[in-house]
mmCIF file of C-alpha atoms and ligand atoms in Angstrom:
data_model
loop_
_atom_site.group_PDB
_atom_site.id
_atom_site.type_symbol
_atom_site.label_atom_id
_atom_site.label_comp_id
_atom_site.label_asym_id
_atom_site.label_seq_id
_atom_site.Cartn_x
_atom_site.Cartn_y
_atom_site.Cartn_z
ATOM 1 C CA UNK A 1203 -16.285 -101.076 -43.561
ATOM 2 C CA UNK A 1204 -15.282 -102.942 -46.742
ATOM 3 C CA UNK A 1205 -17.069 -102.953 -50.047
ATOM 4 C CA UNK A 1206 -16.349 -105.728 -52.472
ATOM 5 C CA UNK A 1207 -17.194 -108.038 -55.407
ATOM 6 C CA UNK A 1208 -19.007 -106.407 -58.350
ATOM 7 C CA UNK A 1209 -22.146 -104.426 -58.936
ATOM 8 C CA UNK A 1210 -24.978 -105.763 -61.180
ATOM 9 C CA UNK A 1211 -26.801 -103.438 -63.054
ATOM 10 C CA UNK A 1212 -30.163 -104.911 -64.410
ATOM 11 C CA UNK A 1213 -31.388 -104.237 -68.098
ATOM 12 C CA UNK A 1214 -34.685 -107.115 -67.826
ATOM 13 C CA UNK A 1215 -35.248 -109.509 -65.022
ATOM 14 C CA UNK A 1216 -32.441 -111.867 -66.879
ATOM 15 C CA UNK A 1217 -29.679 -109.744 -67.779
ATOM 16 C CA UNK A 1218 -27.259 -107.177 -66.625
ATOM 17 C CA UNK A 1219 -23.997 -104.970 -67.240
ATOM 18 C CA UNK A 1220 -21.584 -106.266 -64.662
ATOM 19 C CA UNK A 1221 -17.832 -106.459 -64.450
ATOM 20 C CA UNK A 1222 -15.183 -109.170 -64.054
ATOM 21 C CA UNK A 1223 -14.613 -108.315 -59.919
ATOM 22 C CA UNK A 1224 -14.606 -111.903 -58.322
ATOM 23 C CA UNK A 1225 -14.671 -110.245 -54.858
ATOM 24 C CA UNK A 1226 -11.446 -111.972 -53.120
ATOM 25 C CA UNK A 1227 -9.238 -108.736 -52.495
ATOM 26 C CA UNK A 1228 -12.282 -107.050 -50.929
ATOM 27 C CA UNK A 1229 -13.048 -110.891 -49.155
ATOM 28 C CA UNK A 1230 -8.948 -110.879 -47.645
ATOM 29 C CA UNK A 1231 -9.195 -107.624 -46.388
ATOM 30 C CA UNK A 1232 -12.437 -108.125 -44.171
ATOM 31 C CA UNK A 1233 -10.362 -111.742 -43.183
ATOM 32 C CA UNK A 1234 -7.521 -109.477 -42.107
ATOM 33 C CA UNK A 1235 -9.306 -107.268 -40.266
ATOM 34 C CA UNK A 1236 -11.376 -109.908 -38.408
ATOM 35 C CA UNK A 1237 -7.968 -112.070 -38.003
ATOM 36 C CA UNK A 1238 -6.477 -108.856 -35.996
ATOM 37 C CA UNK A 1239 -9.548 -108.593 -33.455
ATOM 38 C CA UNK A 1240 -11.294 -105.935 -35.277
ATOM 39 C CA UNK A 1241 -14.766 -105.819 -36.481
ATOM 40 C CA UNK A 1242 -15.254 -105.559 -40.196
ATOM 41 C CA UNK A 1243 -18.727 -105.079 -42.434
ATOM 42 C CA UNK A 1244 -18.146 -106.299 -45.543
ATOM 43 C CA UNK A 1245 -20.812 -104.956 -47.827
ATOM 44 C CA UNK A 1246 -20.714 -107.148 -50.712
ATOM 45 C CA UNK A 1247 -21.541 -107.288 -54.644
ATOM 46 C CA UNK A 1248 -22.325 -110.892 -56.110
ATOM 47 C CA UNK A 1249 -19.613 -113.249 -55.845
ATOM 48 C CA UNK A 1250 -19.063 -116.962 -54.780
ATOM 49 C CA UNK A 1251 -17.206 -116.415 -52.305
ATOM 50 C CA UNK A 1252 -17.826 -117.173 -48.555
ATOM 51 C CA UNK A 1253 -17.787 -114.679 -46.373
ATOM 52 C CA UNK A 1254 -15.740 -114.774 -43.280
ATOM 53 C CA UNK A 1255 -17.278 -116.197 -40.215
ATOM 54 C CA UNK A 1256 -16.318 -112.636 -38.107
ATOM 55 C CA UNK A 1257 -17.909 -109.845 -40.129
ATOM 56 C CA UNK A 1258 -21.403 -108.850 -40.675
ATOM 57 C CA UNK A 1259 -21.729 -109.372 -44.227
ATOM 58 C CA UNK A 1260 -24.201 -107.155 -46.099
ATOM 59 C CA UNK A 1261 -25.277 -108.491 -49.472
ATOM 60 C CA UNK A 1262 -25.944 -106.140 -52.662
ATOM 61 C CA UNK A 1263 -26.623 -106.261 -56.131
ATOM 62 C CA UNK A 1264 -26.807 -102.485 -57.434
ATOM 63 C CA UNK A 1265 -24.672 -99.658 -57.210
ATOM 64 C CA UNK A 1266 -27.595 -98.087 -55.655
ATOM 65 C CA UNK A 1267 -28.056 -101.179 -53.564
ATOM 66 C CA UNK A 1268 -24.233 -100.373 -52.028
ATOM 67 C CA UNK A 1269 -24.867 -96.628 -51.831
ATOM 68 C CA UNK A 1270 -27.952 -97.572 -49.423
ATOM 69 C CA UNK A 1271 -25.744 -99.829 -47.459
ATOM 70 C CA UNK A 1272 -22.433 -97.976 -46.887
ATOM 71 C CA UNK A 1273 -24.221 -94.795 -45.468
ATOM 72 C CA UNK A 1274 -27.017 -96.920 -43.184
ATOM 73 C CA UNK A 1275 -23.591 -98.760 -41.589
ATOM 74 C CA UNK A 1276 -21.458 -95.334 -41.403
ATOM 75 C CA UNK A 1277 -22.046 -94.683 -38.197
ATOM 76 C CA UNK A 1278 -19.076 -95.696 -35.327
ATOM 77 C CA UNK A 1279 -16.698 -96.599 -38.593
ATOM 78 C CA UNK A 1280 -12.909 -95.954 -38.300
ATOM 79 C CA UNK A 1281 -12.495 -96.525 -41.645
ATOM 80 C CA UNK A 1282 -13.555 -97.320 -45.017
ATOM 81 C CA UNK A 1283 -11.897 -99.526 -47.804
ATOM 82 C CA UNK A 1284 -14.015 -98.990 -51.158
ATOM 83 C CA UNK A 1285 -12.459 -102.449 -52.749
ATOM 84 C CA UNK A 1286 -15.946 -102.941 -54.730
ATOM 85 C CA UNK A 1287 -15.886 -102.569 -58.676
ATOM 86 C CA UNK A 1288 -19.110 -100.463 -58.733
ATOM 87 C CA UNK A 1289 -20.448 -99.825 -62.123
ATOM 88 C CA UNK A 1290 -20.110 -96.296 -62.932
ATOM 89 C CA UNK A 1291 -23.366 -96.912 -65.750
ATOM 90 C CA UNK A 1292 -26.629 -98.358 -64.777
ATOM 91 C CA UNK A 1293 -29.436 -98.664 -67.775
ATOM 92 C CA UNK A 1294 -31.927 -95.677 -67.913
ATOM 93 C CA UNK A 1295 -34.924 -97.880 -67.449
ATOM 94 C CA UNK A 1296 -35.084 -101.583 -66.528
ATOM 95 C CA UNK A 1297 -37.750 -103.663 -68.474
ATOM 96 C CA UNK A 1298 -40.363 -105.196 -66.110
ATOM 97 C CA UNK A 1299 -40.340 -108.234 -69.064
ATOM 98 C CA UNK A 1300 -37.482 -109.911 -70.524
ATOM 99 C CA UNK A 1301 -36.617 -108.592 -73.667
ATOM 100 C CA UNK A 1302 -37.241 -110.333 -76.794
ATOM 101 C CA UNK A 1303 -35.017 -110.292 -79.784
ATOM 102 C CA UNK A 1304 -37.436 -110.052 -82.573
ATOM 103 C CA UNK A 1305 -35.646 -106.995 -83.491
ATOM 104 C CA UNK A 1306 -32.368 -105.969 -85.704
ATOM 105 C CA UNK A 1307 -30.736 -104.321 -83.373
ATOM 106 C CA UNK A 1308 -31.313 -102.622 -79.391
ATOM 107 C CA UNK A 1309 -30.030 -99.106 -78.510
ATOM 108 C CA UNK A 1310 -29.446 -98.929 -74.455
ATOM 109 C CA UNK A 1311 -28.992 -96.067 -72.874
ATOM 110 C CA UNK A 1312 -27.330 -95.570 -69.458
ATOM 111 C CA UNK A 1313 -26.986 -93.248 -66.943
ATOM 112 C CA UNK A 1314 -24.486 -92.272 -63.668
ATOM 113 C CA UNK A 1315 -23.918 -94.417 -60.688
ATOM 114 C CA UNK A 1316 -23.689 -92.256 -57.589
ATOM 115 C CA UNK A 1317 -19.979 -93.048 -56.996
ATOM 116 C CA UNK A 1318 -19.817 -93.822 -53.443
ATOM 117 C CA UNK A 1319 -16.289 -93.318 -52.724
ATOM 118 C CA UNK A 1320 -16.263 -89.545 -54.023
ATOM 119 C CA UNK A 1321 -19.685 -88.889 -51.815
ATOM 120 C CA UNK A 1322 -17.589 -90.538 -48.305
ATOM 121 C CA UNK A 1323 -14.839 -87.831 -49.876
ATOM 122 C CA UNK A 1324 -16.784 -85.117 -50.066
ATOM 123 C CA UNK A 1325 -18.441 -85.421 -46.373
ATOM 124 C CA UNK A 1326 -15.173 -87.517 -44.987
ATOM 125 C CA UNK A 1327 -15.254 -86.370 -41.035
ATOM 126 C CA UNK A 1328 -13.413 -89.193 -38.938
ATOM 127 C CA UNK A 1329 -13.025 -91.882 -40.775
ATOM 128 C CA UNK A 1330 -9.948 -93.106 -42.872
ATOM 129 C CA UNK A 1331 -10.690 -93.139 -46.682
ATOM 130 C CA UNK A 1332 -9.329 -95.797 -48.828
ATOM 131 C CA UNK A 1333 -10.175 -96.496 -52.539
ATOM 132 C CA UNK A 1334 -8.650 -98.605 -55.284
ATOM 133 C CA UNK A 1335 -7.634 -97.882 -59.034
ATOM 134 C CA UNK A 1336 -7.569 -101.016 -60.991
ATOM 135 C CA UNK A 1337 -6.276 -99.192 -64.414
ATOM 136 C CA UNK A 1338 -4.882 -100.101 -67.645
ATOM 137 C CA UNK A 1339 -2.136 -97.334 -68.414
ATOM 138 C CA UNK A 1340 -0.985 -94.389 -66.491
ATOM 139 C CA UNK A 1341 -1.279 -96.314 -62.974
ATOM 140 C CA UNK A 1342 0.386 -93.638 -61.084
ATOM 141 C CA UNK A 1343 -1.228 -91.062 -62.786
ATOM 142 C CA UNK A 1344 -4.071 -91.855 -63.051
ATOM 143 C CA UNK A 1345 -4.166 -93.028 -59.042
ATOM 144 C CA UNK A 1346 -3.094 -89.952 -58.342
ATOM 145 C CA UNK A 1347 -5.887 -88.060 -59.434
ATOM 146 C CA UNK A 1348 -8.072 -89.914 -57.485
ATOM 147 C CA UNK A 1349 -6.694 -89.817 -54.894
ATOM 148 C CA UNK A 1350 -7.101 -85.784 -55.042
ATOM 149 C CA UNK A 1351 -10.691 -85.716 -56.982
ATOM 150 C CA UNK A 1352 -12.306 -88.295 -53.956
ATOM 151 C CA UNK A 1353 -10.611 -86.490 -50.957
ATOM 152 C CA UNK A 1354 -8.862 -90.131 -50.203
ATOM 153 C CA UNK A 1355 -6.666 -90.473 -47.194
ATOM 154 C CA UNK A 1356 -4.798 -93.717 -49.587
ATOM 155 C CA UNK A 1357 -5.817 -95.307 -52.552
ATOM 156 C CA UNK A 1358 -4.256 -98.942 -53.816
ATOM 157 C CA UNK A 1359 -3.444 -98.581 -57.736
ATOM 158 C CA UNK A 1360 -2.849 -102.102 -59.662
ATOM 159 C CA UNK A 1361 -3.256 -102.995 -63.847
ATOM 160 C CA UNK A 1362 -5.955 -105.028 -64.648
ATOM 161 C CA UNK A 1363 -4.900 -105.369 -68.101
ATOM 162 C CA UNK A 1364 -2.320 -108.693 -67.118
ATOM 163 C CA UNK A 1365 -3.547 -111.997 -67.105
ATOM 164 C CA UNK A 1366 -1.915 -113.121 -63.703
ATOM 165 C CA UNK A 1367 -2.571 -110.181 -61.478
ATOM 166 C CA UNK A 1368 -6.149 -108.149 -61.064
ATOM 167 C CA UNK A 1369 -9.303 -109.291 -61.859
ATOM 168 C CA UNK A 1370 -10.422 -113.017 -60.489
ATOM 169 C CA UNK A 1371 -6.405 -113.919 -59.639
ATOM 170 C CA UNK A 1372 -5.035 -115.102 -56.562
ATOM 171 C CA UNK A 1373 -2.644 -112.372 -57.148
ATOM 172 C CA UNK A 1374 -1.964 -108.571 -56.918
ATOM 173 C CA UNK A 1375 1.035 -105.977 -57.853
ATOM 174 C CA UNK A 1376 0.309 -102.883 -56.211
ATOM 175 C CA UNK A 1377 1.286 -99.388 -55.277
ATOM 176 C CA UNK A 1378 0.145 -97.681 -52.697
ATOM 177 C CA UNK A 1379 -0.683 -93.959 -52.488
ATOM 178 C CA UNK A 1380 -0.909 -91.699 -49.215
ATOM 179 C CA UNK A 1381 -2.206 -88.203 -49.341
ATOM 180 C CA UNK A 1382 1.172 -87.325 -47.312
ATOM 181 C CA UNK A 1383 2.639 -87.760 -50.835
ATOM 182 C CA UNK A 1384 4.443 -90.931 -49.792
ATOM 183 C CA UNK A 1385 4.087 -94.237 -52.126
ATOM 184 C CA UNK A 1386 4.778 -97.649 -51.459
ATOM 185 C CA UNK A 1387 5.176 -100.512 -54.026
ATOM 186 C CA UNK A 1388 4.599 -103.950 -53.412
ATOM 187 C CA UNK A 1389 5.733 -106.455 -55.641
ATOM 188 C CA UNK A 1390 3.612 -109.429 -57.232
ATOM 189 C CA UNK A 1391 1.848 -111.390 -54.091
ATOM 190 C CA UNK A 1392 -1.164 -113.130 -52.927
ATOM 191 C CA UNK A 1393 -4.372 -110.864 -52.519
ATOM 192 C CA UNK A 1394 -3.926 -112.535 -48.692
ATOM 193 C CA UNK A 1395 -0.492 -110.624 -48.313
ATOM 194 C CA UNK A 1396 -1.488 -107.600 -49.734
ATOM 195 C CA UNK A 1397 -5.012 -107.232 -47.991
ATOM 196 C CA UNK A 1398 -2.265 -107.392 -44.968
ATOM 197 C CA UNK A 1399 -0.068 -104.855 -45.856
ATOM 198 C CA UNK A 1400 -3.105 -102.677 -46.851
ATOM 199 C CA UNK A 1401 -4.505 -103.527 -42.936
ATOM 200 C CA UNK A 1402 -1.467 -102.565 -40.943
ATOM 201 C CA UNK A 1403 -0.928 -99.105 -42.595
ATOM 202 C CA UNK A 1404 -4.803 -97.796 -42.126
ATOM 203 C CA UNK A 1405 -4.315 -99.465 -38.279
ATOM 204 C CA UNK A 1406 -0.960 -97.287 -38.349
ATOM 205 C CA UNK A 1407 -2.947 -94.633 -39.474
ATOM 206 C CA UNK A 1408 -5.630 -94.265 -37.390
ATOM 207 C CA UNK A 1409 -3.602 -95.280 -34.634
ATOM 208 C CA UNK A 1410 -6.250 -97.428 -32.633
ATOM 209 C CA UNK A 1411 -4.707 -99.845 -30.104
ATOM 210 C CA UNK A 1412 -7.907 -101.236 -29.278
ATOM 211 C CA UNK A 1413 -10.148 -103.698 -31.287
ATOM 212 C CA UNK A 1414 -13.013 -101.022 -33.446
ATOM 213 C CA UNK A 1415 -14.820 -101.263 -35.802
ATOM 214 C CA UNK A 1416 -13.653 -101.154 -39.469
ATOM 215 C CA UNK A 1417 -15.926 -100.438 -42.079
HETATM 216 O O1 C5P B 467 -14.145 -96.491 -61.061
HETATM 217 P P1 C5P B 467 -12.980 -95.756 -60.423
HETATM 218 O O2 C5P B 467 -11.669 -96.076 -61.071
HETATM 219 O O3 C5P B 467 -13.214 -94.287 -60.215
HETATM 220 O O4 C5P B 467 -12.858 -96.432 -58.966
HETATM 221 C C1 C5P B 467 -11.989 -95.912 -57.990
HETATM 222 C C2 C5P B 467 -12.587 -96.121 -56.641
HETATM 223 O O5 C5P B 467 -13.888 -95.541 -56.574
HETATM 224 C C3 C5P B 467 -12.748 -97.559 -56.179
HETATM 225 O O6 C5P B 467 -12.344 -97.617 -54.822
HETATM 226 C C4 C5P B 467 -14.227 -97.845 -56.338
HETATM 227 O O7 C5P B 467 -14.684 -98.762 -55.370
HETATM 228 C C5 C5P B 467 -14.849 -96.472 -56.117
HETATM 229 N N1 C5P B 467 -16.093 -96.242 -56.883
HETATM 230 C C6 C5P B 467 -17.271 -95.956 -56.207
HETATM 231 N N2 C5P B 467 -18.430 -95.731 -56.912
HETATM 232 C C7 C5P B 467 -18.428 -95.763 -58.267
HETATM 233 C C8 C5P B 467 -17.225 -96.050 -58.961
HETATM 234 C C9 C5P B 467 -16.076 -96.291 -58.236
HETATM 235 O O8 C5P B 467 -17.269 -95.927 -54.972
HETATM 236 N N3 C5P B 467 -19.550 -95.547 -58.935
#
């Protein structure tokens, strides 16, 4: 199973708190799985993006939406690649009316997300665990940690704060972390390569021979 794209959190019927995620890492790892003879259900955020042919493709909006979705698909999953940029905030009440701005000024207040990734953690039982870290300082550090804190099996770290990597680019710069204390660093490449490289080590992992499913 692979989450991906962004998560829209409404504030009226017209607008929301969202996040820059275009989807395509999450996108080139369900295309790798599929492209290997595996089956891959990509549970997906907003984006533009088409999804490949191969997987069953499970559209969201919210957080909440993607929380529903990862644990109704659990079942028979070998693994589980939490790509998505889920909004950690969501606003404490969502206007049934749009809004109007006949007012100085609007005070919003927001509450938790469940964070999905640190639930599949905390109840892990066969399946492999993989999160990202997009950060803006401390990569390693900060990857780390979260690796630890959500019970991860490995978690991809990249910066988000450079123009040509990240966020909407073709491109990633990565490092990967294993909870067997190894890391591996892969230089600058397309989101393509790197949902490859990301592929082959969970299949190495799990050791499955056979076509399963991956989710
Ligand atoms: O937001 P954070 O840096 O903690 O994200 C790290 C990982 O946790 C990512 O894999 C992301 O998909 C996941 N996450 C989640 N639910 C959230 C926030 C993040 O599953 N509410």
């Amino acid at each position: 199973m692979i989450t991906a794209g962004p998560t829209r959190e409404y504030i009226d019927p017209v607008r929301f708190i969202s996040n820059p995620s275009t989807g395509k890492m999450g996108y080139a790892l369900a295309s790798s799985v599929c492209a290997r003879g595996h089956q891959a259900i990509l549970v997906s955020g907003p984006t533009c993006l088409e999804a490949p042919r191969r997987a069953k493709t499970i559209p969201v909006i919210s957080a909440d939406d993607m929380h529903r979705a990862v644990f109704e698909n659990l079942q028979g999953v070998d693994a589980v690649i939490m790509a998505a940029a889920v909004s950690d905030f969501k606003p404490a009440s969502h206007a049934r009316l749009k809004i109007k701005k006949d007012r100085a000024s609007l005070h919003l207040a927001l509450k938790r997300n469940p964070d999905i990734l640190h639930v599949l953690g905390k109840m892990k039982h066969s399946y492999y665990l993989v999160g990202f870290a997009a950060e803006t300082d401390h990569v390693m550090l900060h990857a780390q940690q979260k690796l630890l804190k959500k019970n991860l099996d490995m978690i991809v770290a990249n910066r988000v704060d450079r123009e040509d990597t990240g966020f909407g680019s073709d491109f990633n710069e990565a490092v990967l972390l294993f909870k067997e204390g190894k890391n591996k660093r892969i230089a600058k490449t397309s989101k393509t390569r790197l949902a490859d490289v990301v592929v082959r080590e969970i299949l190495s992992h799990i050791d499955r021979g056979q076509p399963s499913h991956f989710c």
